[in-house]
Amino acid sequence: MAFTYSYPRAALTVDCVVFGFDEGALKVLLIRRGIEPFKGCWALPGGFVQTDETLDAAARRELQEETGLSEVYQEQLYTFGAIERDPRERVISVAYFALVRRADHIPLAATDAAEAAWFVAETIPSLAFDHAGILEIALNRLRGKIRWQPVGFELMPEKFTLTQFQALYEAILGRTLDKRNFRKKLLALGLLVALEEFTTSESRRPAQLFCFDHSKYQVLTRMGFIFDL
Amino acid sequence: MAFTYSYPRAALTVDCVVFGFDEGALKVLLIRRGIEPFKGCWALPGGFVQTDETLDAAARRELQEETGLSEVYQEQLYTFGAIERDPRERVISVAYFALVRRADHIPLAATDAAEAAWFVAETIPSLAFDHAGILEIALNRLRGKIRWQPVGFELMPEKFTLTQFQALYEAILGRTLDKRNFRKKLLALGLLVALEEFTTSESRRPAQLFCFDHSKYQVLTRMGFIFDL
DNA sequence: TCAAAAGTGTTCTTGATACACCCATGC
DNA sequence: GCATGGGTGTATCAAGAACACTTTTGA
């Protein structure tokens, strides 16, 4: 450790694992790289951190630039620093994961990146750099996290049915859940508001719509409440 | 994103939150800074990442250099990137947390750092940089982690009594636990080996010593077992 | 009238909690 | 013989798991 920081420095990037839920499947947003290395390969959206922005801000900006997404739930995942993870030179990447509503609607204003697309999480093509590993870790984090934090709602539309929500949990956890037990436990949390609205014209019995009560959750959290589903 | 990485780069450091358990209290290892900025202040051990070492390796090396500790349990905690967190220039810090046995024994080969000392976790002096915030996050992580992973054993001597182990949990969680329930649940995990050895000469009834069965834990983990205490 | 998804309660099992006394040792 | 911490079992309560039928709608 010295007064000056004069030795060679690694480059710093952020990469975002963006999850969406659509057609009953958990999906991941990937971009096709327009430049070398790994030109033409699918990769996580991301890019270099500027010196006047925080890591969170860099992740938000890159997501906006490469996919057009903004205002999404986002949190830091892990930092990857294997020496040869970028073939050009030393690059450290701070990975984020993000959750977006309606993976269907936002099919991508690709800008820097040549192309962007949603992939079902179980069938991901091979990825550039160490992105496959990053994705794996993000999936594990998501699986753990939905049990203890109400992040699943970030993947739902504002108004959703209990069946949709259960399908989300089943997709993420990779197993079926008992309908009655799931609804009982979920409603017992007291965090859902039952709307006076129902789905229509899906050629079967209408389902009641609910929305998540963010403010109630915040109040309860301050009182020591812990979400557990 | 461009072919060359020619813009200014942030410096990259690692900082280690080192926990130990001694005299019934959870302790944190701090060093007194020998150089500016914050010269003379207490801070987390840490330093710059070299371009030919991984982040994990940098954390291990800094810990060794500044405190003499090696072969300790260590994992990445979080990466801090607030713009003004270092008064000199932009510095990104990847924080680690480490758990060491016998906080008492290893009272510090200070090298780079002027001085090093253990502090009880509840009474930490004011710290350099944003280290107080890092420590807070590390404590929360530890509190969460001991419930779901057998990391508590990393803070115990190889051979320990159940009472010692319970005291560790009480110190970390900040509340008392029921002795009979704690022991019942702990032993039911089947991960402790009861040794044919007892504590001696502590001027009271000898207590049986146990050790943690790492290999059994690994086998169970591969079978889907999840530690829960 | 049929197909397809929505909606709803009870029983049983399991794990969590609460709780008090005798034991072995050193002084 | 007494103070100190070591060691043990049961009864109650709450939460999780298993499980099947009726309802509403559109075609």
Coordinates of C-alpha atoms (C1' of nucleotides) in Angstrom, one line a residue:
Chain A
M1 CA 0.0 0.0 0.0
A2 CA 1.5 3.3 -1.0
F3 CA 0.6 7.0 -1.4
T4 CA 0.2 6.7 -5.1
Y5 CA -1.8 4.2 -7.0
S6 CA 0.5 3.9 -9.9
Y7 CA 0.4 0.3 -10.8
P8 CA -1.6 -1.2 -13.6
R9 CA -5.3 -1.3 -13.0
A10 CA -7.9 -3.8 -13.9
A11 CA -10.9 -2.6 -15.9
L12 CA -14.3 -2.7 -14.1
T13 CA -17.6 -3.7 -15.6
V14 CA -21.1 -4.5 -14.5
D15 CA -23.2 -7.4 -15.9
C16 CA -26.9 -7.8 -15.4
V17 CA -28.9 -11.0 -15.1
V18 CA -32.4 -9.9 -16.0
F19 CA -35.2 -12.2 -15.1
G20 CA -38.7 -12.0 -16.4
F21 CA -41.8 -14.3 -16.2
D22 CA -43.9 -14.9 -19.2
E23 CA -46.0 -17.7 -20.6
G24 CA -45.5 -19.6 -17.4
A25 CA -41.8 -19.7 -17.7
L26 CA -38.9 -17.9 -16.1
K27 CA -36.9 -16.1 -18.7
V28 CA -33.5 -14.4 -19.0
L29 CA -32.7 -11.4 -21.1
L30 CA -29.6 -11.8 -23.3
I31 CA -27.9 -9.7 -25.9
R32 CA -26.0 -10.8 -28.9
R33 CA -22.5 -9.2 -28.9
G34 CA -21.8 -6.8 -31.8
I35 CA -18.0 -6.7 -31.1
E36 CA -15.1 -8.9 -30.3
P37 CA -14.4 -10.8 -28.2
F38 CA -17.2 -13.3 -28.5
K39 CA -18.7 -11.3 -31.3
G40 CA -22.0 -12.9 -32.3
C41 CA -22.3 -14.8 -29.0
W42 CA -25.1 -14.3 -26.5
A43 CA -24.1 -12.6 -23.3
L44 CA -25.5 -10.8 -20.3
P45 CA -26.1 -7.1 -20.9
G46 CA -23.4 -5.0 -19.3
G47 CA -20.5 -2.7 -19.8
F48 CA -17.8 -0.5 -18.3
V49 CA -18.3 1.4 -15.1
Q50 CA -17.6 5.1 -15.5
T51 CA -15.6 6.9 -12.8
D52 CA -18.3 9.3 -11.8
E53 CA -21.1 6.8 -11.3
T54 CA -21.8 4.2 -8.6
L55 CA -22.0 0.6 -9.3
D56 CA -25.8 0.6 -9.0
A57 CA -26.0 3.5 -11.4
A58 CA -23.8 1.8 -13.9
A59 CA -25.9 -1.3 -13.8
R60 CA -29.1 0.8 -14.3
R61 CA -27.5 2.7 -17.2
E62 CA -26.2 -0.3 -19.0
L63 CA -29.6 -2.0 -18.8
Q64 CA -31.2 1.1 -20.2
E65 CA -28.8 1.5 -23.0
E66 CA -28.7 -2.1 -24.1
T67 CA -32.3 -3.2 -23.5
G68 CA -34.3 0.0 -23.0
L69 CA -35.4 -1.2 -19.5
S70 CA -35.6 1.3 -16.7
E71 CA -37.2 1.4 -13.3
V72 CA -36.6 -2.2 -12.5
Y73 CA -35.9 -4.0 -9.3
Q74 CA -32.1 -4.5 -9.1
E75 CA -29.6 -5.7 -6.6
Q76 CA -25.9 -6.5 -6.5
L77 CA -25.2 -10.2 -6.9
Y78 CA -21.5 -11.0 -6.7
T79 CA -18.2 -9.8 -8.1
F80 CA -16.2 -11.9 -10.5
G81 CA -12.5 -11.6 -10.7
A82 CA -11.0 -14.7 -12.3
I83 CA -7.8 -13.6 -14.0
E84 CA -8.5 -14.9 -17.5
R85 CA -12.2 -14.3 -17.5
D86 CA -11.8 -11.7 -20.3
P87 CA -9.3 -12.8 -23.0
R88 CA -8.1 -9.2 -23.6
E89 CA -6.9 -8.2 -20.2
R90 CA -7.8 -8.2 -16.6
V91 CA -11.5 -7.3 -16.1
I92 CA -13.4 -7.4 -12.9
S93 CA -17.2 -7.6 -13.2
V94 CA -19.7 -6.7 -10.6
A95 CA -22.8 -8.8 -11.4
Y96 CA -26.3 -7.6 -10.7
F97 CA -29.6 -9.2 -10.9
A98 CA -32.8 -7.5 -12.0
L99 CA -36.4 -8.4 -12.1
V100 CA -38.8 -7.0 -14.6
R101 CA -42.6 -7.2 -15.1
R102 CA -44.1 -8.5 -18.3
A103 CA -41.2 -10.0 -20.0
D104 CA -43.5 -10.2 -23.0
H105 CA -44.1 -6.5 -23.5
I106 CA -40.7 -5.2 -23.5
P107 CA -39.2 -6.9 -26.4
L108 CA -36.1 -4.8 -26.7
A109 CA -34.8 -1.6 -28.0
A110 CA -31.4 -3.0 -28.9
T111 CA -28.9 -0.1 -29.2
D112 CA -25.3 -0.8 -28.6
A113 CA -25.9 -4.5 -28.7
A114 CA -26.8 -6.0 -32.0
E115 CA -29.8 -7.8 -30.7
A116 CA -31.6 -8.8 -27.6
A117 CA -34.0 -11.6 -26.7
W118 CA -35.6 -13.5 -23.9
F119 CA -34.6 -17.1 -23.3
V120 CA -36.3 -19.7 -21.1
A121 CA -34.1 -20.1 -18.1
E122 CA -33.7 -23.8 -18.5
T123 CA -32.6 -23.6 -22.1
I124 CA -29.9 -21.0 -22.3
P125 CA -27.5 -21.1 -25.2
S126 CA -23.8 -21.1 -24.5
L127 CA -22.7 -17.7 -23.3
A128 CA -19.7 -15.4 -23.7
F129 CA -17.0 -15.0 -20.9
D130 CA -18.0 -16.6 -17.6
H131 CA -21.6 -15.5 -18.0
A132 CA -22.9 -19.0 -17.7
G133 CA -21.5 -19.2 -14.2
I134 CA -22.9 -15.8 -13.3
L135 CA -26.3 -16.9 -14.5
E136 CA -26.1 -20.0 -12.4
I137 CA -25.4 -18.1 -9.3
A138 CA -28.1 -15.6 -10.1
L139 CA -30.6 -18.4 -10.4
N140 CA -29.6 -19.8 -7.1
R141 CA -29.9 -16.4 -5.5
L142 CA -33.4 -16.0 -6.9
R143 CA -34.5 -19.4 -5.7
G144 CA -33.3 -18.6 -2.2
K145 CA -34.6 -15.1 -2.2
I146 CA -38.2 -15.6 -3.2
R147 CA -38.7 -17.6 0.0
W148 CA -37.7 -14.8 2.3
Q149 CA -38.4 -11.6 0.5
P150 CA -41.3 -10.4 -1.5
V151 CA -39.4 -10.1 -4.8
G152 CA -41.7 -12.4 -6.7
F153 CA -44.1 -9.5 -7.1
E154 CA -41.5 -7.7 -9.1
L155 CA -42.0 -10.3 -11.8
M156 CA -45.8 -10.1 -11.8
P157 CA -48.0 -7.5 -13.4
E158 CA -49.4 -5.0 -10.9
K159 CA -52.6 -7.0 -10.9
F160 CA -52.3 -10.8 -10.9
T161 CA -54.2 -13.9 -10.0
L162 CA -53.1 -16.3 -7.3
T163 CA -52.7 -19.1 -9.9
Q164 CA -50.3 -16.9 -11.9
F165 CA -48.3 -16.2 -8.8
Q166 CA -48.1 -19.8 -7.8
A167 CA -47.0 -20.7 -11.3
L168 CA -44.1 -18.2 -10.8
Y169 CA -43.0 -20.0 -7.7
E170 CA -43.3 -23.4 -9.3
A171 CA -41.2 -22.2 -12.3
I172 CA -38.5 -20.7 -10.1
L173 CA -38.3 -23.5 -7.5
G174 CA -38.7 -26.2 -10.1
R175 CA -41.4 -28.2 -8.4
T176 CA -45.1 -28.2 -8.1
L177 CA -46.8 -26.7 -5.0
D178 CA -50.1 -27.6 -3.4
K179 CA -52.7 -25.0 -4.5
R180 CA -54.6 -24.9 -1.2
N181 CA -51.6 -24.7 1.0
F182 CA -49.9 -22.1 -1.1
R183 CA -53.0 -19.8 -1.1
K184 CA -53.6 -20.3 2.6
K185 CA -50.1 -19.3 3.5
L186 CA -49.9 -16.5 1.0
L187 CA -53.1 -14.9 2.1
A188 CA -52.3 -15.4 5.7
L189 CA -49.4 -13.0 5.3
G190 CA -52.0 -10.3 4.8
L191 CA -49.9 -8.6 2.2
L192 CA -52.3 -9.0 -0.8
V193 CA -55.2 -6.7 -1.5
A194 CA -58.1 -8.5 -3.1
L195 CA -59.4 -6.3 -5.9
E196 CA -63.0 -6.1 -7.1
E197 CA -61.8 -7.2 -10.4
F198 CA -61.6 -10.5 -12.3
T199 CA -59.9 -11.8 -15.4
T200 CA -62.2 -11.9 -18.3
S201 CA -62.6 -13.8 -21.5
E202 CA -60.0 -16.4 -21.1
S203 CA -62.7 -18.9 -22.0
R204 CA -63.0 -20.3 -18.5
R205 CA -64.0 -19.2 -15.0
P206 CA -62.8 -15.7 -14.2
A207 CA -60.1 -15.4 -11.5
Q208 CA -59.9 -12.8 -8.9
L209 CA -57.1 -10.2 -9.2
F210 CA -54.9 -9.2 -6.4
C211 CA -52.1 -6.7 -5.9
F212 CA -49.2 -6.5 -3.4
D213 CA -49.5 -4.0 -0.6
H214 CA -46.0 -2.5 -0.6
S215 CA -46.7 0.1 2.0
K216 CA -48.1 -2.5 4.5
Y217 CA -45.0 -4.6 3.9
Q218 CA -42.8 -1.7 4.7
V219 CA -44.6 -1.0 7.9
L220 CA -44.5 -4.6 9.0
T221 CA -40.8 -4.8 8.1
R222 CA -40.0 -1.9 10.4
M223 CA -41.8 -3.9 13.2
G224 CA -39.5 -6.9 12.6
F225 CA -41.8 -8.8 10.4
I226 CA -40.1 -11.3 8.1
F227 CA -41.7 -12.4 4.8
D228 CA -41.7 -16.2 4.6
L229 CA -43.5 -18.2 1.9
Chain B
M1 CA -18.3 0.0 -25.0
A2 CA -15.3 0.3 -27.2
F3 CA -12.4 -1.8 -28.5
T4 CA -9.9 0.0 -26.2
Y5 CA -10.3 0.5 -22.5
S6 CA -8.6 3.8 -22.5
Y7 CA -10.7 5.8 -20.0
P8 CA -9.7 6.5 -16.4
R9 CA -9.9 3.5 -14.2
A10 CA -10.9 3.2 -10.6
A11 CA -8.6 1.6 -8.2
L12 CA -9.6 -1.8 -6.7
T13 CA -9.1 -3.0 -3.2
V14 CA -10.3 -5.8 -0.9
D15 CA -11.3 -5.3 2.7
C16 CA -11.7 -8.1 5.2
V17 CA -14.1 -8.2 8.1
V18 CA -12.5 -10.8 10.3
F19 CA -14.6 -12.3 13.1
G20 CA -13.4 -14.3 16.1
F21 CA -15.0 -15.6 19.2
D22 CA -13.2 -15.3 22.5
E23 CA -14.2 -14.9 26.1
G24 CA -17.8 -15.4 25.2
A25 CA -17.9 -12.4 22.9
L26 CA -17.9 -12.0 19.1
K27 CA -14.9 -9.9 18.1
V28 CA -13.6 -8.1 15.0
L29 CA -10.0 -7.7 14.0
L30 CA -9.0 -4.1 13.1
I31 CA -5.8 -2.5 12.2
R32 CA -4.6 1.0 12.9
R33 CA -3.7 2.8 9.7
G34 CA -0.1 3.8 9.4
I35 CA -0.6 6.1 6.4
E36 CA -2.9 8.8 5.2
P37 CA -5.8 9.1 4.7
F38 CA -7.2 8.3 8.0
K39 CA -3.8 7.8 9.5
G40 CA -4.1 6.6 13.0
C41 CA -7.7 5.5 12.6
W42 CA -8.9 2.0 13.0
A43 CA -9.9 0.3 9.8
L44 CA -10.6 -3.1 8.3
P45 CA -7.5 -4.9 7.1
G46 CA -7.2 -4.7 3.3
G47 CA -5.4 -3.3 0.4
F48 CA -5.0 -3.1 -3.4
V49 CA -5.7 -6.0 -5.7
Q50 CA -2.8 -7.0 -7.9
T51 CA -3.4 -7.6 -11.6
D52 CA -2.2 -11.2 -11.4
E53 CA -4.3 -12.4 -8.5
T54 CA -8.0 -13.2 -8.1
L55 CA -10.1 -11.3 -5.6
D56 CA -10.1 -14.3 -3.2
A57 CA -6.3 -14.5 -3.4
A58 CA -6.0 -10.8 -2.8
A59 CA -8.1 -11.0 0.3
R60 CA -6.1 -14.0 1.6
R61 CA -2.8 -12.2 0.9
E62 CA -3.8 -8.9 2.6
L63 CA -5.0 -10.8 5.6
Q64 CA -1.7 -12.6 5.8
E65 CA 0.3 -9.5 5.4
E66 CA -1.5 -7.3 7.8
T67 CA -2.5 -9.7 10.5
G68 CA -0.4 -12.9 10.0
L69 CA -3.6 -14.9 9.6
S70 CA -3.8 -17.7 7.0
E71 CA -5.9 -20.7 6.3
V72 CA -9.1 -19.1 7.5
Y73 CA -12.6 -19.5 6.3
Q74 CA -13.3 -16.6 3.9
E75 CA -16.1 -15.6 1.5
Q76 CA -17.0 -12.6 -0.6
L77 CA -19.4 -10.2 1.1
Y78 CA -20.3 -7.3 -1.1
T79 CA -18.7 -4.7 -3.3
F80 CA -18.7 -1.1 -2.4
G81 CA -18.5 1.6 -5.0
A82 CA -19.8 4.9 -3.6
I83 CA -18.0 7.6 -5.5
E84 CA -16.5 9.5 -2.6
R85 CA -15.8 6.6 -0.3
D86 CA -12.1 7.3 -0.6
P87 CA -11.1 11.0 -0.4
R88 CA -8.2 10.6 -2.8
E89 CA -9.9 9.2 -5.8
R90 CA -12.3 6.6 -7.0
V91 CA -11.7 3.3 -5.2
I92 CA -13.9 0.2 -5.5
S93 CA -13.7 -2.2 -2.6
V94 CA -14.6 -5.8 -2.7
A95 CA -15.4 -6.7 0.9
Y96 CA -14.8 -10.2 2.4
F97 CA -15.7 -11.7 5.6
A98 CA -13.5 -14.2 7.4
L99 CA -13.9 -16.4 10.4
V100 CA -11.0 -17.5 12.5
R101 CA -10.6 -19.9 15.4
R102 CA -9.2 -18.8 18.7
A103 CA -9.3 -15.1 18.5
D104 CA -7.2 -15.1 21.6
H105 CA -4.2 -17.0 20.3
I106 CA -3.4 -15.0 17.2
P107 CA -2.7 -11.6 18.6
L108 CA -1.2 -10.1 15.6
A109 CA 1.9 -9.9 13.6
A110 CA 1.4 -6.4 12.5
T111 CA 3.5 -5.6 9.4
D112 CA 2.3 -3.0 7.0
A113 CA -0.2 -1.8 9.4
A114 CA 1.0 0.0 12.5
E115 CA -1.0 -2.1 14.9
A116 CA -3.8 -4.6 15.0
A117 CA -6.3 -5.6 17.7
W118 CA -9.5 -7.4 18.5
F119 CA -12.6 -5.4 19.4
V120 CA -15.8 -6.7 20.8
A121 CA -18.3 -6.4 18.0
E122 CA -20.8 -4.3 20.0
T123 CA -18.2 -1.7 20.9
I124 CA -16.3 -0.8 17.8
P125 CA -14.5 2.6 17.6
S126 CA -15.2 4.8 14.7
L127 CA -13.6 3.5 11.5
A128 CA -11.9 4.9 8.4
F129 CA -13.7 5.2 5.1
D130 CA -17.1 3.5 4.9
H131 CA -15.8 0.6 7.0
A132 CA -18.5 1.0 9.7
G133 CA -21.1 0.3 7.0
I134 CA -19.2 -2.7 5.7
L135 CA -18.9 -4.1 9.2
E136 CA -22.7 -3.6 9.7
I137 CA -23.4 -5.6 6.6
A138 CA -21.0 -8.3 7.6
L139 CA -22.6 -8.7 10.9
N140 CA -26.0 -9.1 9.3
R141 CA -24.6 -11.6 6.9
L142 CA -23.1 -13.6 9.8
R143 CA -26.3 -13.5 11.8
G144 CA -28.3 -14.9 8.8
K145 CA -25.6 -17.3 7.8
I146 CA -25.1 -19.3 11.0
R147 CA -28.7 -20.4 10.8
W148 CA -28.3 -22.1 7.4
Q149 CA -24.7 -23.0 7.1
P150 CA -22.3 -24.7 9.5
V151 CA -20.0 -21.7 9.6
G152 CA -20.2 -21.4 13.4
F153 CA -17.7 -24.2 13.7
E154 CA -15.1 -22.0 11.9
L155 CA -15.1 -19.8 15.0
M156 CA -14.7 -22.7 17.4
P157 CA -11.6 -24.6 18.4
E158 CA -11.5 -28.1 16.8
K159 CA -12.8 -29.6 20.0
F160 CA -15.4 -27.7 21.8
T161 CA -18.2 -28.1 24.3
L162 CA -21.9 -27.7 23.5
T163 CA -22.1 -24.8 26.0
Q164 CA -19.3 -23.0 24.2
F165 CA -21.1 -23.5 20.9
Q166 CA -24.4 -22.2 22.3
A167 CA -22.6 -19.2 23.7
L168 CA -21.4 -18.4 20.2
Y169 CA -24.9 -18.5 18.8
E170 CA -26.2 -16.4 21.6
A171 CA -23.4 -13.8 21.1
I172 CA -24.1 -13.6 17.3
L173 CA -27.8 -13.6 17.5
G174 CA -27.9 -11.3 20.5
R175 CA -30.4 -13.3 22.5
T176 CA -30.4 -16.2 24.9
L177 CA -31.3 -19.7 23.7
D178 CA -32.9 -22.6 25.6
K179 CA -30.1 -25.1 26.5
R180 CA -32.1 -28.3 26.1
N181 CA -33.7 -27.3 22.9
F182 CA -30.5 -26.1 21.4
R183 CA -28.7 -29.3 22.2
K184 CA -31.5 -31.5 21.0
K185 CA -31.7 -29.8 17.7
L186 CA -27.9 -29.6 17.3
L187 CA -27.3 -33.2 18.1
A188 CA -30.3 -34.3 15.9
L189 CA -28.4 -33.0 12.9
G190 CA -26.0 -35.9 13.4
L191 CA -23.0 -33.7 12.5
L192 CA -21.2 -33.7 15.8
V193 CA -18.8 -36.4 16.9
A194 CA -18.8 -37.0 20.6
L195 CA -15.2 -37.4 21.7
E196 CA -14.1 -39.5 24.6
E197 CA -12.6 -36.4 26.0
F198 CA -13.7 -33.9 28.6
T199 CA -12.6 -30.5 29.7
T200 CA -10.5 -30.6 32.8
S201 CA -9.6 -28.4 35.7
E202 CA -11.9 -25.5 35.1
S203 CA -13.0 -26.0 38.7
R204 CA -16.3 -27.4 37.9
R205 CA -17.9 -30.5 36.4
P206 CA -16.0 -31.5 33.2
A207 CA -17.9 -31.1 29.9
Q208 CA -17.8 -33.4 27.0
L209 CA -15.9 -32.3 23.9
F210 CA -17.3 -32.6 20.4
C211 CA -16.0 -32.0 17.0
F212 CA -17.7 -31.2 13.7
D213 CA -17.9 -33.9 11.1
H214 CA -17.0 -32.0 7.9
S215 CA -16.9 -35.0 5.7
K216 CA -20.3 -36.2 6.8
Y217 CA -21.7 -32.7 6.1
Q218 CA -20.3 -32.8 2.6
V219 CA -21.8 -36.1 1.9
L220 CA -25.2 -35.0 3.2
T221 CA -25.0 -31.8 1.3
R222 CA -24.5 -33.6 -2.0
M223 CA -27.7 -35.5 -1.1
G224 CA -29.7 -32.3 -0.8
F225 CA -29.4 -31.9 3.0
I226 CA -29.7 -28.4 4.3
F227 CA -28.2 -27.4 7.6
D228 CA -30.7 -25.6 9.8
L229 CA -30.1 -24.6 13.4
Chain C
dT1 C1' -73.0 -30.7 -21.8
dC2 C1' -68.3 -30.7 -21.7
dA3 C1' -63.7 -29.1 -20.9
dA4 C1' -60.7 -26.2 -18.1
dA5 C1' -59.3 -23.6 -14.6
dA6 C1' -61.0 -21.3 -10.0
dG7 C1' -62.0 -21.8 -5.6
dT8 C1' -62.4 -23.9 -0.9
dG9 C1' -61.5 -27.0 4.8
dT10 C1' -60.1 -30.6 7.6
dT11 C1' -57.0 -34.1 9.4
dC12 C1' -52.6 -35.6 10.5
dT13 C1' -47.9 -35.2 11.3
dT14 C1' -43.9 -32.8 12.5
dG15 C1' -41.2 -29.5 14.5
dA16 C1' -40.8 -25.5 18.0
dT17 C1' -41.4 -24.0 22.5
dA18 C1' -41.6 -24.0 27.4
dC19 C1' -40.0 -25.6 31.5
dA20 C1' -37.0 -27.8 36.5
dC21 C1' -34.1 -30.8 38.6
dC22 C1' -30.0 -33.8 39.7
dC23 C1' -24.8 -34.4 38.8
dA24 C1' -19.8 -33.9 39.0
dT25 C1' -16.1 -31.2 40.3
dG26 C1' -12.8 -27.8 42.8
dC27 C1' -12.4 -25.0 46.5
Chain D
dG1 C1' -20.7 -28.8 52.0
dC2 C1' -21.3 -25.4 48.8
dA3 C1' -21.0 -22.9 44.6
dT4 C1' -20.7 -23.5 39.6
dG5 C1' -21.7 -24.9 35.4
dG6 C1' -23.0 -29.8 33.0
dG7 C1' -26.4 -32.6 31.7
dT8 C1' -31.1 -34.5 30.8
dG9 C1' -37.1 -35.4 29.1
dT10 C1' -41.9 -34.4 28.6
dA11 C1' -46.1 -32.0 27.5
dT12 C1' -48.1 -28.4 24.8
dC13 C1' -48.8 -25.7 20.7
dA14 C1' -48.2 -24.0 16.0
dA15 C1' -47.1 -24.7 11.5
dG16 C1' -46.6 -27.7 7.4
dA17 C1' -48.2 -31.5 4.5
dA18 C1' -51.6 -34.3 2.4
dC19 C1' -55.7 -34.6 0.2
dA20 C1' -61.0 -34.1 -3.4
dC21 C1' -64.8 -32.0 -4.8
dT22 C1' -67.9 -28.1 -6.4
dT23 C1' -68.2 -23.8 -9.2
dT24 C1' -68.1 -20.8 -13.2
dT25 C1' -67.4 -19.8 -17.7
dG26 C1' -66.9 -20.2 -23.0
dA27 C1' -67.2 -23.1 -26.7

